[in-house]
Every structure is written in structure tokens, then in C-alpha cells.
């Protein structure tokens, strides 16, 4: 695998988790890292993104103020801190090395789908399940 998300689990409402994304086999700092999630029966949504240098971060409105994204380029890793978790945050979370702008990653799925760019060079890994229960 070239990307692997980890750190998911079962957490109570209001709890926190820290997801990690480990990369190998490609030049990590050539890419922005996007975080996506997909809940059962729902389409995939981009929730956060960090630029290739780590200086710029982006969030969807649904997670702004609760989630924090970061990356460590020398270690080829990225992280997503999830705080104040709610049942609607239950989903499989994925990290991806993306070639689209971070602003597109965190836009509504229909906007991202309409964005015209060859995404064949992207790297996606298996997700990690986050379950928020009461």
C-alpha cells in the first residue's frame, strides 16, 4: 500500500481521535493530502486538506473548528485530529495524495466531481472506521 490511514475506533459523543496517514513509494511532498470520509449510504465527502508544504489547511464547514489537519513531510505522514465528535461523524475515513486544489477537496461533492483534472496520479489508501456512539 502507498497510503494507509489508521487510528480509527469507537468513541463516545464529544470524544477525540487522532487519525494518521502513512505514505510510501512516491514523493510525499509533491502532493496535497486530502482527508475524505464516507458514511453508510452517503456519498464520499472531502472534509480537510493540507497543502504540500503544510502551511495551508482547509476544512469543510461540517468539521471546521473541530478537526485539525497537519503533516510531517520528513516522516511522510499526515494527521487529522478529530475533536468534539458527534454521531454524524461516523464514517470510514480516507487519506489521499491529491492533484486537485485543496479548495476543491473540501467543496461539496458535486463541485469536486465537476472539476476537470486527470486524477490518475493520485494515491489513495484503505480507510479507517470511526464510530461515534452515545
Coordinates of N, CA and C in Angstrom, one line a residue:
X1 N 0.8 -1.2 0.0 CA 0.0 0.0 0.0 C 0.9 1.2 0.0
X2 N 0.4 2.3 -0.7 CA 1.2 3.5 -0.7 C 0.7 4.5 0.3
X3 N -0.6 4.4 0.7 CA -1.1 5.2 1.7 C -2.0 4.3 2.6
X4 N -1.8 4.6 3.9 CA -2.6 3.8 4.9 C -3.0 4.7 6.0
X5 N -4.4 4.8 6.1 CA -4.9 5.6 7.2 C -5.1 4.6 8.4
X6 N -4.9 5.2 9.6 CA -5.1 4.4 10.8 C -5.5 5.3 11.9
X7 N -5.9 4.7 13.1 CA -6.3 5.5 14.2 C -7.7 5.5 14.5
X8 N -8.6 4.9 13.6 CA -10.0 4.9 13.9 C -10.4 4.0 15.0
X9 N -11.6 4.1 15.4 CA -12.1 3.3 16.5 C -13.5 3.8 17.0
X10 N -13.9 3.2 18.1 CA -15.2 3.6 18.7 C -14.9 4.6 19.8
X11 N -15.7 5.7 19.7 CA -15.5 6.8 20.7 C -16.9 7.3 21.1
X12 N -17.0 7.8 22.2 CA -18.3 8.4 22.7 C -18.5 9.8 22.2
X13 N -19.7 10.2 22.2 CA -20.0 11.6 21.8 C -19.2 12.6 22.6
X14 N -18.6 13.5 21.9 CA -17.7 14.5 22.5 C -16.3 14.1 22.6
X15 N -16.0 12.9 22.3 CA -14.6 12.3 22.4 C -13.7 12.8 21.2
X16 N -12.5 12.3 21.3 CA -11.5 12.6 20.3 C -10.8 11.4 19.8
X17 N -10.3 11.6 18.5 CA -9.4 10.6 17.9 C -8.4 11.3 17.1
X18 N -7.3 10.6 16.9 CA -6.2 11.1 16.0 C -5.9 10.1 14.9
X19 N -6.2 10.5 13.7 CA -6.0 9.7 12.6 C -4.6 10.0 12.0
X20 N -4.0 8.9 11.5 CA -2.7 9.1 10.9 C -2.7 8.5 9.5
X21 N -1.9 9.1 8.7 CA -1.8 8.6 7.3 C -0.3 8.4 6.9
X22 N 0.1 7.2 6.7 CA 1.5 6.9 6.4 C 1.6 6.7 4.9
X23 N 2.6 7.3 4.3 CA 2.8 7.2 2.8 C 4.2 6.6 2.5
X24 N 4.2 5.9 1.4 CA 5.4 5.3 0.9 C 5.3 5.1 -0.6
X25 N 6.5 5.1 -1.3 CA 6.5 4.8 -2.7 C 6.3 5.9 -3.6
X26 N 6.2 7.1 -3.1 CA 6.1 8.3 -4.0 C 6.6 9.5 -3.3
X27 N 6.8 10.6 -4.0 CA 7.3 11.8 -3.4 C 6.2 12.5 -2.6
X28 N 6.2 12.3 -1.3 CA 5.1 12.7 -0.5 C 4.9 14.2 -0.6
X29 N 5.9 15.0 -0.6 CA 5.7 16.5 -0.5 C 5.5 17.1 -1.9
X30 N 5.2 16.3 -2.9 CA 4.7 16.7 -4.2 C 3.2 16.9 -4.2
X31 N 2.6 16.4 -3.2 CA 1.1 16.3 -3.1 C 0.5 17.0 -2.0
X32 N -0.6 17.6 -2.2 CA -1.5 18.0 -1.1 C -2.1 16.7 -0.5
X33 N -2.4 16.7 0.7 CA -3.1 15.5 1.3 C -4.5 15.8 1.7
X34 N -5.4 15.1 1.1 CA -6.8 15.3 1.4 C -7.4 14.2 2.3
X35 N -8.3 14.6 3.2 CA -9.0 13.7 4.0 C -10.4 13.6 3.6
X36 N -10.9 12.4 3.4 CA -12.3 12.2 3.0 C -13.0 11.3 4.0
X37 N -14.3 11.3 3.9 CA -15.0 10.3 4.7 C -16.2 9.8 3.9
X38 N -16.7 8.6 4.2 CA -17.9 8.1 3.6 C -18.7 7.4 4.7
X39 N -19.9 7.9 4.9 CA -20.8 7.3 5.9 C -21.6 6.3 5.1
X40 N -22.2 5.3 5.8 CA -23.1 4.3 5.2 C -24.2 5.0 4.4
X41 N -24.4 4.6 3.2 CA -25.5 5.1 2.4 C -25.3 6.5 1.9
X42 N -24.1 7.1 2.1 CA -23.9 8.5 1.7 C -22.7 8.6 0.7
X43 N -22.6 9.6 0.0 CA -21.5 9.8 -0.9 C -20.3 10.3 -0.1
X44 N -19.2 10.0 -0.8 CA -17.9 10.4 -0.1 C -17.8 11.9 -0.1
X45 N -17.3 12.5 1.0 CA -17.1 13.9 1.1 C -15.7 14.2 1.5
X46 N -15.2 15.3 1.0 CA -13.9 15.8 1.4 C -14.1 16.7 2.6
X47 N -13.3 16.5 3.6 CA -13.5 17.2 4.9 C -12.3 18.1 5.3
X48 N -11.1 17.7 4.8 CA -10.0 18.5 5.2 C -8.9 18.3 4.2
X49 N -8.0 19.3 4.1 CA -6.8 19.1 3.2 C -5.7 20.0 3.7
X50 N -4.5 19.5 3.5 CA -3.3 20.3 3.8 C -2.4 20.4 2.6
X51 N -1.9 21.6 2.3 CA -1.1 21.8 1.1 C 0.2 21.0 1.2
X52 N 0.9 21.0 0.1 CA 2.1 20.2 0.1 C 3.2 20.6 1.1
X53 N 3.3 21.9 1.4 CA 4.3 22.4 2.4 C 3.8 22.3 3.8
X54 N 2.5 22.1 3.9 CA 1.9 22.1 5.3 C 1.5 23.5 5.8
X55 N 1.7 24.5 5.0 CA 1.4 25.8 5.5 C 0.0 26.2 5.4
X56 N -0.7 25.6 4.5 CA -2.2 26.0 4.3 C -3.0 24.8 4.6
X57 N -4.1 25.0 5.3 CA -5.0 24.0 5.7 C -6.4 24.4 5.3
X58 N -7.3 23.4 5.0 CA -8.6 23.7 4.6 C -9.6 22.7 5.2
X59 N -10.8 23.2 5.5 CA -11.8 22.4 6.2 C -13.2 22.6 5.6
X60 N -13.9 21.5 5.5 CA -15.3 21.7 5.2 C -16.1 22.3 6.4
X61 N -17.2 22.9 6.1 CA -17.9 23.6 7.2 C -18.4 22.6 8.2
X62 N -18.6 21.4 7.8 CA -19.1 20.3 8.8 C -18.1 20.0 9.9
X63 N -16.8 20.3 9.6 CA -15.8 19.9 10.6 C -14.9 21.1 11.1
X64 N -15.2 22.2 10.5 CA -14.4 23.4 10.9 C -14.5 23.7 12.4
X65 N -13.4 23.9 13.0 CA -13.4 24.2 14.4 C -13.3 23.0 15.3
X66 N -13.5 21.8 14.7 CA -13.4 20.6 15.5 C -12.2 19.7 15.1
X67 N -11.9 19.7 13.8 CA -10.8 18.9 13.3 C -9.6 19.7 12.9
X68 N -8.5 19.1 13.1 CA -7.2 19.8 12.7 C -6.3 18.9 11.9
X69 N -5.9 19.4 10.8 CA -5.1 18.6 9.9 C -3.6 19.1 9.9
X70 N -2.7 18.2 9.8 CA -1.3 18.5 9.8 C -0.5 17.5 9.0
X71 N 0.7 17.8 8.7 CA 1.6 16.8 8.0 C 3.0 17.0 8.5
X72 N 3.8 15.9 8.3 CA 5.2 15.9 8.6 C 5.9 15.4 7.4
X73 N 6.4 16.2 6.6 CA 7.0 15.7 5.3 C 8.2 14.9 5.5
X74 N 9.1 15.2 6.4 CA 10.3 14.3 6.6 C 9.9 12.9 7.0
X75 N 8.8 12.7 7.6 CA 8.3 11.4 8.1 C 7.3 10.8 7.1
X76 N 6.9 11.5 6.1 CA 5.9 11.1 5.1 C 4.6 10.7 5.8
X77 N 4.2 11.5 6.7 CA 2.9 11.3 7.4 C 2.1 12.5 7.4
X78 N 0.8 12.3 7.6 CA -0.2 13.3 7.8 C -1.1 12.9 8.9
X79 N -1.7 13.8 9.6 CA -2.6 13.5 10.7 C -3.8 14.3 10.7
X80 N -4.9 13.8 11.2 CA -6.2 14.5 11.3 C -6.6 14.3 12.8
X81 N -6.7 15.4 13.5 CA -7.1 15.4 14.9 C -8.6 15.6 14.9
X82 N -9.4 14.7 15.5 CA -10.8 14.8 15.5 C -11.3 15.1 16.9
X83 N -11.9 16.2 17.1 CA -12.4 16.6 18.5 C -13.9 16.8 18.4
X84 N -14.5 16.8 19.6 CA -15.9 17.0 19.7 C -16.7 16.2 18.8
X85 N -16.4 14.9 18.7 CA -17.0 14.0 17.8 C -18.5 13.8 18.0
X86 N -19.3 13.7 17.0 CA -20.7 13.6 17.0 C -21.1 12.3 16.2
X87 N -22.3 11.8 16.4 CA -22.7 10.6 15.7 C -22.6 10.8 14.2
X88 N -22.9 12.0 13.7 CA -22.8 12.2 12.3 C -21.4 12.1 11.7
X89 N -20.4 12.1 12.6 CA -19.0 11.9 12.1 C -18.7 10.4 11.9
X90 N -19.6 9.5 12.2 CA -19.4 8.1 12.0 C -19.2 7.9 10.5
X91 N -18.1 7.3 10.1 CA -17.8 7.1 8.7 C -16.5 6.3 8.6
X92 N -16.2 5.9 7.4 CA -14.8 5.4 7.0 C -14.0 6.6 6.5
X93 N -12.9 6.8 7.1 CA -12.1 8.0 6.8 C -10.9 7.5 5.9
X94 N -10.6 8.3 4.9 CA -9.5 8.0 4.0 C -8.6 9.2 3.8
X95 N -7.4 8.9 3.6 CA -6.4 10.0 3.2 C -6.0 9.7 1.8
X96 N -5.7 10.8 1.1 CA -5.4 10.7 -0.3 C -4.3 11.7 -0.7
X97 N -3.4 11.4 -1.5 CA -2.4 12.3 -2.1 C -3.1 12.8 -3.3
X98 N -3.5 14.1 -3.3 CA -4.3 14.6 -4.4 C -3.6 15.5 -5.3
X99 N -4.2 15.7 -6.5 CA -3.6 16.6 -7.5 C -4.6 17.7 -7.8
X100 N -5.7 17.8 -7.1 CA -6.6 18.9 -7.2 C -6.3 19.9 -6.1
X101 N -6.7 21.1 -6.3 CA -6.5 22.1 -5.2 C -7.3 21.7 -3.9
X102 N -6.7 22.1 -2.8 CA -7.4 21.8 -1.5 C -8.7 22.4 -1.5
X103 N -8.9 23.5 -2.1 CA -10.2 24.2 -2.1 C -11.3 23.3 -2.8
X104 N -10.9 22.5 -3.7 CA -11.8 21.6 -4.4 C -12.0 20.4 -3.5
X105 N -11.0 19.9 -2.8 CA -11.2 18.8 -1.9 C -12.3 19.0 -0.9
X106 N -12.4 20.2 -0.3 CA -13.3 20.5 0.8 C -14.6 21.1 0.2
X107 N -14.8 21.2 -1.1 CA -16.0 21.7 -1.6 C -17.1 20.6 -1.6
X108 N -18.3 20.9 -1.9 CA -19.3 19.9 -1.9 C -19.0 18.8 -3.0
X109 N -19.4 17.6 -2.8 CA -19.0 16.5 -3.7 C -19.4 16.8 -5.2
X110 N -20.5 17.5 -5.4 CA -20.8 17.8 -6.8 C -19.8 18.7 -7.4
X111 N -19.3 19.6 -6.6 CA -18.3 20.6 -7.2 C -17.0 19.8 -7.5
X112 N -16.6 19.0 -6.6 CA -15.4 18.2 -6.8 C -15.6 17.3 -8.0
X113 N -16.7 16.7 -8.2 CA -16.9 15.8 -9.3 C -16.9 16.6 -10.6
X114 N -17.3 17.8 -10.6 CA -17.3 18.6 -11.8 C -16.0 19.2 -12.2
X115 N -15.0 19.1 -11.3 CA -13.7 19.7 -11.5 C -13.0 18.9 -12.5
X116 N -12.5 19.5 -13.6 CA -11.9 18.8 -14.7 C -10.4 18.7 -14.5
X117 N -9.9 17.5 -14.1 CA -8.5 17.3 -14.0 C -8.2 15.8 -14.0
X118 N -7.2 15.4 -14.6 CA -6.7 14.0 -14.7 C -6.2 13.6 -13.3
X119 N -6.9 12.7 -12.6 CA -6.6 12.4 -11.3 C -5.9 11.0 -11.2
X120 N -5.4 10.5 -12.3 CA -4.8 9.2 -12.3 C -3.5 9.1 -11.5
X121 N -2.9 10.2 -11.3 CA -1.6 10.2 -10.5 C -1.9 10.2 -9.0
X122 N -3.1 10.3 -8.6 CA -3.4 10.4 -7.1 C -3.1 9.0 -6.5
X123 N -2.9 9.1 -5.2 CA -2.7 7.9 -4.4 C -3.7 7.8 -3.3
X124 N -4.4 6.7 -3.2 CA -5.5 6.5 -2.2 C -5.2 5.2 -1.5
X125 N -5.5 5.3 -0.2 CA -5.3 4.0 0.6 C -6.6 3.6 1.2
X126 N -6.5 2.5 1.9 CA -7.6 2.0 2.7 C -8.0 2.9 3.8
X127 N -9.2 2.9 4.1 CA -9.7 3.8 5.1 C -9.6 3.2 6.5
X128 N -10.0 4.0 7.5 CA -10.1 3.6 8.9 C -11.5 4.0 9.4
X129 N -12.1 3.1 10.1 CA -13.5 3.4 10.5 C -13.5 4.1 11.9
X130 N -14.3 5.2 11.8 CA -14.6 5.9 13.1 C -16.1 5.8 13.4
X131 N -16.3 5.3 14.6 CA -17.7 5.1 15.1 C -17.9 6.0 16.3
X132 N -18.9 6.8 16.3 CA -19.2 7.7 17.4 C -20.6 7.2 18.0
X133 N -20.5 6.8 19.2 CA -21.7 6.3 19.8 C -22.1 7.1 21.1
X134 N -23.3 6.9 21.5 CA -23.8 7.6 22.7 C -23.8 6.6 23.8

